[in-house]
Amino acid sequence: MPGYKMHIAGAAAVTGAAVAGTSWLGVYRPGFETMICLGLFSILGGLFPDVDTDSKGRRFFYGAALVVDGFLIFREQYRYAAVLGFCALLPAIGSHRGWTHSWWAALLIPCSVLLAPMLLLGLPWKPFLPYYVATVLGYFSHLVLDRKF
């Protein structure tokens, strides 16, 4: 069973290949900083499926959720804080390699990359589409490495 280092490498490799391919074809040519961010989003996607067990991904995601929830409460955005808290509880209702290791979760969970800027900041979703795709690629790389496909 692959560990977190293999999931990081897999996510980075898949997204790196996708960025190289789209750049070579002239479809999408991100700058260096954007490529770094796409890589980070991909790695986060590659680590998320193991949030349902004691793992590095779980520690990272729950730590980040705590910080963001605290920020939302400080800003008196109680509805968003409640939604984040509710969503953070969802992995606890399944077993390891349960719903977090499904193809539909790989498409649905990364939607937060599109929805958060829209709902919290009023920004359009289209500029965030490459980050969504990178997160989905990272997520699917995890599922492939875990032989869920």
Coordinates of C-alpha atoms in Angstrom, one line a residue:
M1 CA 0.0 0.0 0.0
P2 CA 1.5 3.4 -1.0
G3 CA 2.4 5.8 1.7
Y4 CA 2.0 9.6 1.6
K5 CA 5.3 10.1 -0.2
M6 CA 4.2 7.9 -3.1
H7 CA 0.8 9.8 -3.2
I8 CA 2.6 13.1 -3.3
A9 CA 4.9 11.9 -6.1
G10 CA 2.0 10.4 -8.1
A11 CA 0.0 13.6 -7.9
A12 CA 2.9 15.7 -8.9
A13 CA 3.8 13.5 -11.8
V14 CA 0.2 13.3 -13.2
T15 CA -0.3 17.1 -12.9
G16 CA 3.2 17.8 -14.2
A17 CA 2.5 15.7 -17.3
A18 CA -0.9 17.4 -17.8
V19 CA 0.6 20.9 -17.5
A20 CA 3.5 19.9 -19.9
G21 CA 1.0 18.4 -22.4
T22 CA -1.3 21.5 -22.4
S23 CA 1.6 23.8 -22.7
W24 CA 3.1 21.8 -25.5
L25 CA -0.2 21.8 -27.3
G26 CA -0.7 25.6 -26.6
V27 CA -4.0 25.0 -24.8
Y28 CA -2.9 26.3 -21.4
R29 CA 0.4 27.9 -20.5
P30 CA 0.6 28.8 -16.9
G31 CA 3.4 30.9 -15.4
F32 CA 5.9 29.5 -13.0
E33 CA 4.0 30.6 -9.8
T34 CA 0.8 29.2 -11.2
M35 CA 2.5 25.9 -11.9
I36 CA 3.7 25.7 -8.3
C37 CA 0.2 26.4 -7.1
L38 CA -1.3 23.8 -9.4
G39 CA 1.3 21.3 -8.1
L40 CA 0.2 22.1 -4.5
F41 CA -3.4 21.7 -5.3
S42 CA -2.7 18.4 -6.9
I43 CA -0.7 17.2 -3.9
L44 CA -3.6 18.2 -1.6
G45 CA -6.0 16.3 -3.8
G46 CA -3.6 13.3 -3.7
L47 CA -3.5 13.3 0.1
F48 CA -7.2 14.0 0.8
P49 CA -8.6 10.4 0.3
D50 CA -6.7 9.2 3.4
V51 CA -8.3 11.9 5.6
D52 CA -10.6 9.1 6.9
T53 CA -7.6 7.4 8.8
D54 CA -4.8 8.6 10.9
S55 CA -2.4 10.0 8.3
K56 CA -0.3 13.0 7.4
G57 CA -3.1 14.1 5.1
R58 CA -5.7 14.0 7.9
R59 CA -3.5 16.1 10.2
F60 CA -2.9 18.6 7.5
F61 CA -6.5 18.9 6.4
Y62 CA -8.0 19.1 9.9
G63 CA -5.3 21.6 10.9
A64 CA -6.2 23.8 7.9
A65 CA -9.9 23.4 8.6
L66 CA -9.4 24.6 12.2
V67 CA -7.5 27.7 11.0
V68 CA -10.1 28.5 8.3
D69 CA -13.0 27.9 10.7
G70 CA -11.4 30.1 13.3
F71 CA -10.9 32.8 10.6
L72 CA -14.6 32.5 9.5
I73 CA -15.8 32.8 13.1
F74 CA -13.5 35.8 13.7
R75 CA -15.1 37.4 10.5
E76 CA -18.5 36.5 11.9
Q77 CA -19.2 34.3 8.9
Y78 CA -21.0 31.7 11.0
R79 CA -22.9 30.0 8.2
Y80 CA -19.7 29.2 6.3
A81 CA -18.0 28.2 9.5
A82 CA -20.9 25.8 10.2
V83 CA -20.8 24.4 6.7
L84 CA -17.0 23.8 6.9
G85 CA -17.4 22.2 10.3
F86 CA -20.2 19.9 9.0
C87 CA -18.1 19.0 5.9
A88 CA -15.1 18.3 8.1
L89 CA -17.1 15.7 10.0
L90 CA -18.2 13.8 6.8
P91 CA -15.0 11.6 6.5
A92 CA -15.7 10.2 10.0
I93 CA -19.0 8.6 8.9
G94 CA -17.2 6.2 6.6
S95 CA -14.7 3.5 6.9
H96 CA -11.1 3.7 5.5
R97 CA -11.2 3.3 1.7
G98 CA -14.9 4.0 1.9
W99 CA -16.6 7.0 0.2
T100 CA -13.4 9.1 0.2
H101 CA -11.9 6.5 -2.2
S102 CA -14.7 6.7 -4.8
W103 CA -14.7 8.3 -8.3
W104 CA -17.6 10.6 -7.5
A105 CA -15.8 11.9 -4.4
A106 CA -12.8 12.7 -6.6
L107 CA -15.0 14.9 -8.7
L108 CA -17.2 16.3 -5.9
I109 CA -14.7 17.1 -3.1
P110 CA -12.5 19.4 -5.3
C111 CA -15.6 21.5 -6.1
S112 CA -14.7 23.5 -3.0
V113 CA -11.9 24.9 -5.1
L114 CA -14.5 26.5 -7.3
L115 CA -17.1 27.3 -4.7
A116 CA -15.1 28.8 -2.0
P117 CA -13.8 31.8 -4.0
M118 CA -17.3 32.4 -5.4
L119 CA -19.2 32.2 -2.1
L120 CA -16.6 33.8 0.2
L121 CA -15.1 36.4 -2.1
G122 CA -17.7 36.9 -4.8
L123 CA -15.1 35.9 -7.5
P124 CA -16.0 34.2 -10.8
W125 CA -15.3 30.4 -11.0
K126 CA -13.5 30.2 -14.4
P127 CA -10.1 31.4 -13.2
F128 CA -10.1 28.6 -10.6
L129 CA -10.9 25.8 -13.1
P130 CA -7.2 24.8 -13.6
Y131 CA -6.9 24.4 -9.8
Y132 CA -10.0 22.3 -9.7
V133 CA -8.6 20.1 -12.5
A134 CA -5.2 19.8 -10.8
T135 CA -7.0 18.8 -7.5
V136 CA -9.1 16.2 -9.4
L137 CA -5.9 14.8 -11.1
G138 CA -4.2 14.5 -7.8
Y139 CA -7.2 12.8 -6.2
F140 CA -7.5 10.3 -9.1
S141 CA -3.8 9.6 -8.9
H142 CA -4.4 8.5 -5.3
L143 CA -7.2 6.2 -6.3
V144 CA -5.1 4.6 -9.1
L145 CA -2.1 4.1 -6.8
D146 CA -4.5 2.4 -4.2
R147 CA -5.8 0.3 -7.1
K148 CA -9.3 1.5 -6.8
F149 CA -9.5 1.5 -10.6

